[in-house]
Structures are given as structure tokens and as C-alpha cells.
Coordinates of C-alpha atoms in Angstrom, one line a residue:
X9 CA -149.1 23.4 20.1
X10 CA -146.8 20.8 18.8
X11 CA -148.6 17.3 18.7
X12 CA -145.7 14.6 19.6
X13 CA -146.2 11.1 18.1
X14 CA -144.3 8.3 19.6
X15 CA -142.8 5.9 17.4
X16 CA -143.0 3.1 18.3
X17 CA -140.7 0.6 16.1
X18 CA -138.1 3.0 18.0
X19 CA -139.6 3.9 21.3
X20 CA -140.8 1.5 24.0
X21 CA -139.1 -1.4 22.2
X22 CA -137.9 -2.7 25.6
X23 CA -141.1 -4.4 25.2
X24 CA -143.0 -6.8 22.8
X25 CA -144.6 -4.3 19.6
X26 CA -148.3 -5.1 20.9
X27 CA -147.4 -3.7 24.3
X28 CA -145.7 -0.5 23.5
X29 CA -149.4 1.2 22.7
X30 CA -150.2 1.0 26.5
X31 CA -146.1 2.3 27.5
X32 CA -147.2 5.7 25.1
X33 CA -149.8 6.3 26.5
X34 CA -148.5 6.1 30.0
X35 CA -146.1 8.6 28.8
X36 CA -148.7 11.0 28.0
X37 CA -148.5 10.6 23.9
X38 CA -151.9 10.5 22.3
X39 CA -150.3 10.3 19.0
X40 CA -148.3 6.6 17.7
X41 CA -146.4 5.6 14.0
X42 CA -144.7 3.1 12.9
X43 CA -143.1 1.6 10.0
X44 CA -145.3 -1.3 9.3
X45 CA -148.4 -3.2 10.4
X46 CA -148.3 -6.1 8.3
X47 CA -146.9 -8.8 10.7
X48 CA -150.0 -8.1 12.9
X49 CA -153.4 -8.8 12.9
X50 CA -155.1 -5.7 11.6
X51 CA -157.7 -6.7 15.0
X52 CA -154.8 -6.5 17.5
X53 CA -153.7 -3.4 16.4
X54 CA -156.9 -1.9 16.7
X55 CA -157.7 -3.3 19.9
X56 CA -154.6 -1.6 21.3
X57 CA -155.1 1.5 19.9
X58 CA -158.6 1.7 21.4
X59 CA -157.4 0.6 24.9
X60 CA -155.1 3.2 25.3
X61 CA -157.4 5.7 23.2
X62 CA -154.2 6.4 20.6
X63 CA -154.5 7.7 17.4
X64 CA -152.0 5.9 14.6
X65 CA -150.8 9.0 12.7
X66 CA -149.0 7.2 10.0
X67 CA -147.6 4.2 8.5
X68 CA -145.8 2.8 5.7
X69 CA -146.6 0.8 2.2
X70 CA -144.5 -2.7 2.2
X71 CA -141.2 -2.0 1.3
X72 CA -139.6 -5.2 0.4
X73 CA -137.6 -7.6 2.2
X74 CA -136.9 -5.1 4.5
X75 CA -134.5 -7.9 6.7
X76 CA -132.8 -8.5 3.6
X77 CA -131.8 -4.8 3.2
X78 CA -134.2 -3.5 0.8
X79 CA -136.1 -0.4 1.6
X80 CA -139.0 0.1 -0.6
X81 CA -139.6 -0.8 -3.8
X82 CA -141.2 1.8 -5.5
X83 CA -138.2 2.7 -7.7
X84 CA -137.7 -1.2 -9.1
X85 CA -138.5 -1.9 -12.4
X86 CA -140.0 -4.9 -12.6
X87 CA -142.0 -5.2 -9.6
X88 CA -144.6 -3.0 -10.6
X89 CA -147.5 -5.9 -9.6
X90 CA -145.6 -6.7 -5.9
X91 CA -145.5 -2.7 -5.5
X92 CA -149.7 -2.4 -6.3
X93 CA -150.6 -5.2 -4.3
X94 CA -148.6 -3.5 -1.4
X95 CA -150.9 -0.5 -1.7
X96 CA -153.8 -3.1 -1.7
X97 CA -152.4 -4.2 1.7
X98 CA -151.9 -0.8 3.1
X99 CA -155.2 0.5 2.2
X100 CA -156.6 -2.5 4.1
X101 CA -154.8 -1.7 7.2
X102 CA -155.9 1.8 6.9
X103 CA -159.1 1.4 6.6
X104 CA -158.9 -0.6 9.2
X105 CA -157.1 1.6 12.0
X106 CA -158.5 5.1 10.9
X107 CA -154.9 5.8 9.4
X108 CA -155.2 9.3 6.8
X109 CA -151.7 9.2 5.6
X110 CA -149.2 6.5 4.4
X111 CA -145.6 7.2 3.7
X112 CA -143.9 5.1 0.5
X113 CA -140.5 4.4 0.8
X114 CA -138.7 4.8 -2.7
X115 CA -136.4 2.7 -2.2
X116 CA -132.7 1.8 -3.1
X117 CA -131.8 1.8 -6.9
X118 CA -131.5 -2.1 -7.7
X119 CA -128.0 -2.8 -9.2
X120 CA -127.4 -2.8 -13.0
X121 CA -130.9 -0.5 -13.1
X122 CA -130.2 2.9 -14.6
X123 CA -130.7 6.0 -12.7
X124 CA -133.0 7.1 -15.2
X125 CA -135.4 4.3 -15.0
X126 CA -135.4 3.7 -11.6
X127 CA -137.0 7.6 -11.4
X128 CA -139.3 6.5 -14.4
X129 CA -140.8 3.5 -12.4
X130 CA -141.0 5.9 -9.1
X131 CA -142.7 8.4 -10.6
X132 CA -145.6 5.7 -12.4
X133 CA -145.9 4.0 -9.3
X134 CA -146.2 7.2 -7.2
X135 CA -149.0 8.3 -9.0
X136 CA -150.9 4.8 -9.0
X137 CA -150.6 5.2 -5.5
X138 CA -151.4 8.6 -4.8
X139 CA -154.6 7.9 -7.5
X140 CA -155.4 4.9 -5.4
X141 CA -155.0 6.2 -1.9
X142 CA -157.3 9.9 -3.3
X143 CA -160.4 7.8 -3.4
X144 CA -159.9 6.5 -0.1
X145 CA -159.3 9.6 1.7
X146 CA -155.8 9.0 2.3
X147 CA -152.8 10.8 1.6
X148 CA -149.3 9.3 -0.1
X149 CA -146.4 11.1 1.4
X150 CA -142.4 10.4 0.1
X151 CA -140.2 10.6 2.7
X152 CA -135.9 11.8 1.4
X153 CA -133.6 9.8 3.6
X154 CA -129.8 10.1 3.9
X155 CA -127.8 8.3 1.8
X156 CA -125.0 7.8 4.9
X157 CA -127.1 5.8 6.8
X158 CA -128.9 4.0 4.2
X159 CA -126.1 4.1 0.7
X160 CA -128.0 4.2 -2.5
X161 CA -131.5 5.6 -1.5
X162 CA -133.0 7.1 -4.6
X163 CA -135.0 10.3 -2.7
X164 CA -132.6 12.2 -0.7
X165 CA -132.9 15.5 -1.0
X166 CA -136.2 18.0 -0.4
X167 CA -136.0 19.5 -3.8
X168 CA -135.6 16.3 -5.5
X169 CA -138.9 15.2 -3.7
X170 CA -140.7 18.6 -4.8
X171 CA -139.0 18.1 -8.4
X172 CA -141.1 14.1 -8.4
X173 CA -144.1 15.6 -6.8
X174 CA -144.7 18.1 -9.8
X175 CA -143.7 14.9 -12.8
X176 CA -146.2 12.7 -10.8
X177 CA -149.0 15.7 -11.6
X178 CA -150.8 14.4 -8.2
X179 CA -152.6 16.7 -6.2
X180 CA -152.4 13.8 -3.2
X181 CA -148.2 13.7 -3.1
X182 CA -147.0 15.4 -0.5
X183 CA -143.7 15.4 1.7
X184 CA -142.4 13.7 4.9
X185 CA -139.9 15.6 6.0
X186 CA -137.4 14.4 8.6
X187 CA -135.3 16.5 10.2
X188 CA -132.7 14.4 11.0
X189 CA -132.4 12.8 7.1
X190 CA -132.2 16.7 6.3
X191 CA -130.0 18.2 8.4
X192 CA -127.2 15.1 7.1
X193 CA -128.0 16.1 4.0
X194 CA -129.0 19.7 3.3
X195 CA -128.7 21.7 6.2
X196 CA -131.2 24.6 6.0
X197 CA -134.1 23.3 7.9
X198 CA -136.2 25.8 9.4
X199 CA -136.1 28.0 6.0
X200 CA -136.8 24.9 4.1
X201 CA -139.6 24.2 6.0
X202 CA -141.2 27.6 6.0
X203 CA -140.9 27.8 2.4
X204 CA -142.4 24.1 1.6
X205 CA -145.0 24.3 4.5
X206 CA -148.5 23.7 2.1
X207 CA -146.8 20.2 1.1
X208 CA -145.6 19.3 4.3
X209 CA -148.2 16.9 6.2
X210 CA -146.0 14.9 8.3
X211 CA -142.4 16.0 10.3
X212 CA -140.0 13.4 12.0
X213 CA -137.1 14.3 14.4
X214 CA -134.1 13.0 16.0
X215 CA -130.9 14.4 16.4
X216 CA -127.5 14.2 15.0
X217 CA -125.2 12.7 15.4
X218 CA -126.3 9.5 16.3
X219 CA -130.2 9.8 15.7
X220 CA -130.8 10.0 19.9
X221 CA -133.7 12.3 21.0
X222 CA -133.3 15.8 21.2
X223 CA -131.0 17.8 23.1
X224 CA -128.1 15.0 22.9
X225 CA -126.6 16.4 19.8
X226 CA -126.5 19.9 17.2
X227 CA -130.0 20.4 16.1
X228 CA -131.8 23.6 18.0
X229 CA -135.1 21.7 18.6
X230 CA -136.0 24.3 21.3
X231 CA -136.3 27.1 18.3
X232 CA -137.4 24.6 15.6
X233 CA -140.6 23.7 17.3
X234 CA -141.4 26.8 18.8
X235 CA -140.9 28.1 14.7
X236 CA -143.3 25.0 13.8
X237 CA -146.2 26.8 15.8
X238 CA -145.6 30.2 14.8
X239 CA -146.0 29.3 11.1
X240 CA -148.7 27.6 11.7
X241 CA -147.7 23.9 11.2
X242 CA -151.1 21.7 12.7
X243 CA -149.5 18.5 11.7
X244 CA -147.6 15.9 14.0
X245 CA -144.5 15.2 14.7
X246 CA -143.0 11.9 15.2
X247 CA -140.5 11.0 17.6
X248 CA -138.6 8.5 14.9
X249 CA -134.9 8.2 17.5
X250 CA -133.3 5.7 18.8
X251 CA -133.1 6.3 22.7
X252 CA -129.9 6.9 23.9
X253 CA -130.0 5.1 27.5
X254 CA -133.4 3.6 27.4
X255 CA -136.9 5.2 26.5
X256 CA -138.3 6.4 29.6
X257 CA -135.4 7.7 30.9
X258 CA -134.9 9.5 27.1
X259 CA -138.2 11.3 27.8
X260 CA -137.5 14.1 30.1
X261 CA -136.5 15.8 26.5
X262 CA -139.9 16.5 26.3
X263 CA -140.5 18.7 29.2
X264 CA -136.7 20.1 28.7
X265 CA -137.9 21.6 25.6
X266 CA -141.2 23.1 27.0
X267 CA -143.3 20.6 25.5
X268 CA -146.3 17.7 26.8
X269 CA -146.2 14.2 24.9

């Protein structure tokens, strides 16, 4: 049965960050993500997780100034220290809030940098990461986003990611993928999915156009989900949209499409 994971840099953000945990668990999820812990006590998080008995499914490594428009830095030479200490930090947190996978964000190529070493530089720092984050018990994940909503992003297609998976020679790389980023991009999804399954640990959706939930624009969520439990998928999925007229009256999706939070 498909495991939903509410989002909550998206979802509930009618309310203050710390306060969406309770609002998801109202809603019946049992499963939360987000981008980033760092501008919280690692204490606070935890306490709201425990209160409403959620389990944090995944987070990211710092990306940058992400207010200045950088997001990630995993492909900028140059920043090779800021990028380990940001997996210093993220292994913290995750430690901290029972967290088994962290997504890195590759990042936009920095201007004047060659294509070719920006790849370099992500590869190196992919597999400090994924070396770092083994002996923890935590998995790295790389997450291809379109390059219409965010211009410039280095990962941005699924065999790309595959292709820097295999140069990194990690066995603890594995994919994000996000349906929406894909279907802008590639198209393809359910057969993409079924044929990259064993390196899949973590699926996001939204639909397009305008990333709303499901069932406001072209994606077939109805048959993609029911094909995510016929293969087999025991992963979650994350509910990464932005809400189209608020986020509890967005959730009737849910039960529109056969499923329970």
C-alpha cells in the first residue's frame, strides 16, 4: 500500500514550520519531509515528531544560500570544505531524528565554471558523502530537477543520474525520483520507473502544470500508484506540491485516488 509523506515546507504552511507536525498528523499522514532542519533546534524537531508519533522520511544536506538562489553546492568547485561540513551537519540532525536517508542537491553550475568540472567536483563530493553517510546507516540519494523551474541545474535527467551513480562507484547512491521534475523533462515515467526500481529509495509527486496535488493537471496518478504497488515499490512517497486553494481543502485528492494519508 502506498505510504504518503506530507511535506511539509509545502503542506500545512498556513501555519508556523514547528506546528505543521501536529496539522499531518490530524490529516492522517504518519509519514513527514522536508527540505531542511537547520534553522531549528535539532530538540524541537524531535519533540514534534514524537508528539504526533511522525516518522521524518527524509531531508536534505545544506545547499547554499538557498534565499540567495543557490540550490546546492555539491557541483561548486571550490567549496569542497563548506560542502563536507554540510554533511557534518546533516549527519547530526539525523542522528538526531532517526532520519535513514538524506537527499543532496547538486546544484546550479556557478558561472564561468566549466561543465566538465562542475561534474568532476559532483562526482568527488558525491562519494565523500555517500562514504560518510555508509557508516552511519544512512543513505545519499540525488534528486534530477527541471531545468524550467530552476534554469541551470546540473542533474536533470534520470539517466544522467544513473550515468554519476556508476562514476561515483558507491554502493550507497541511489535516486530520488520526482515525478513531476520528470514528467517536464522526460516523459516516460511509469517505464522508467519499473526499469530503475532497485535504485529507487524515495518518489515525490505533484502534478503538472503548475506543481498542485494530484488530479488538477495531466499526470495519471490513479494508474501510477496503483503500478507503484504492483512492482513492488515499499518506499514512500512524498507529497512535494504546492496546494492549489489551501492544504486541507487540497486533501480530498487522497481519498479521490483510493488512497489513506
Amino acid at each position: 500500500m502506498t505510504r504518503l509523506a506530507a511535506n511539509l515546507t509545502m503542506l500545512f504552511n498556513e501555519v508556523d514550520f514547528l506546528d505543521r507536525f501536529e496539522h499531518a498528523a490530524k490529516a492522517g499522514f504518519r509519514g513527514v519531509e522536508f527540505l531542511f532542519p537547520y534553522a531549528y533546534r535539532l530538540d524541537d524537531i524531535a519533540a514534534r515528531l514524537d508528539a504526533s508519533r511522525l516518522e521524518l522520511v527524509l531531508h536534505n544536506l545544506p545547499a547554499g544560500d538557498w534565499a540567495g538562489g543557490e540550490r546546492g553546492i555539491a557541483c561548486h568547485p571550490g567549496r569542497k570544505a563548506e560542502f563536507e561540513d554540510g554533511v557534518g551537519a546533516a549527519i547530526e540532525y539525523a542522528r538526531g531524528l532517526g532520519v535513514k536517508q538524506l537527499n543532496c542537491l547538486a546544484g546550479i553550475v556557478p558561472p564561468g565554471v566549466p561543465l566538465e568540472d562542475a561534474y568532476l567536483t559532483l562526482a568527488a563530493n558525491l562519494e565523500f558523502a555517500a562514504g560518510k553517510l555508509k557508516s552511519e546507516g544512512i543513505r545519499l540519494l540525488i534528486e534530477p530537477i527541471n531545468t524550467f523551474d530552476i534554469p541551470g541545474f546540473i542533474l536533470h535527467g534520470t539517466r544522467q543520474a544513473l550515468d554519476l551513480i556508476r562514476a561515483t562507484g558507491s554502493d550507497n547512491l541511489f535516486l530520488q525520483y520526482d515525478i513531476y521534475h520528470m514528467q517536464r523533462m522526460e516523459g516516460e515515467i511509469a517505464a522508467t520507473i519499473k526499469a530503475n526500481l532497485p535504485l529507487i529509495r524515495h518518489i515525490q509527486l505533484a502534478d503538472n502544470p503548475g506543481r498542485f496535488e494530484p488530479g488538477t493537471g495531466e499526470i495519471n496518478y490513479r494508474f501510477l500508484l496503483g503500478m507503484l504497488d504492483e512492482i513492488g515499490y515499499d518506499g514512500w512517497v512524498g507529497c512535494e506540491y504546492k496546494p492549489k486553494a489551501g492544504t486541507a481543502q487540497g486533501l480530498h485528492w487522497i481519498g479521490d485516488h483510493g488512497l489513506h494519508a
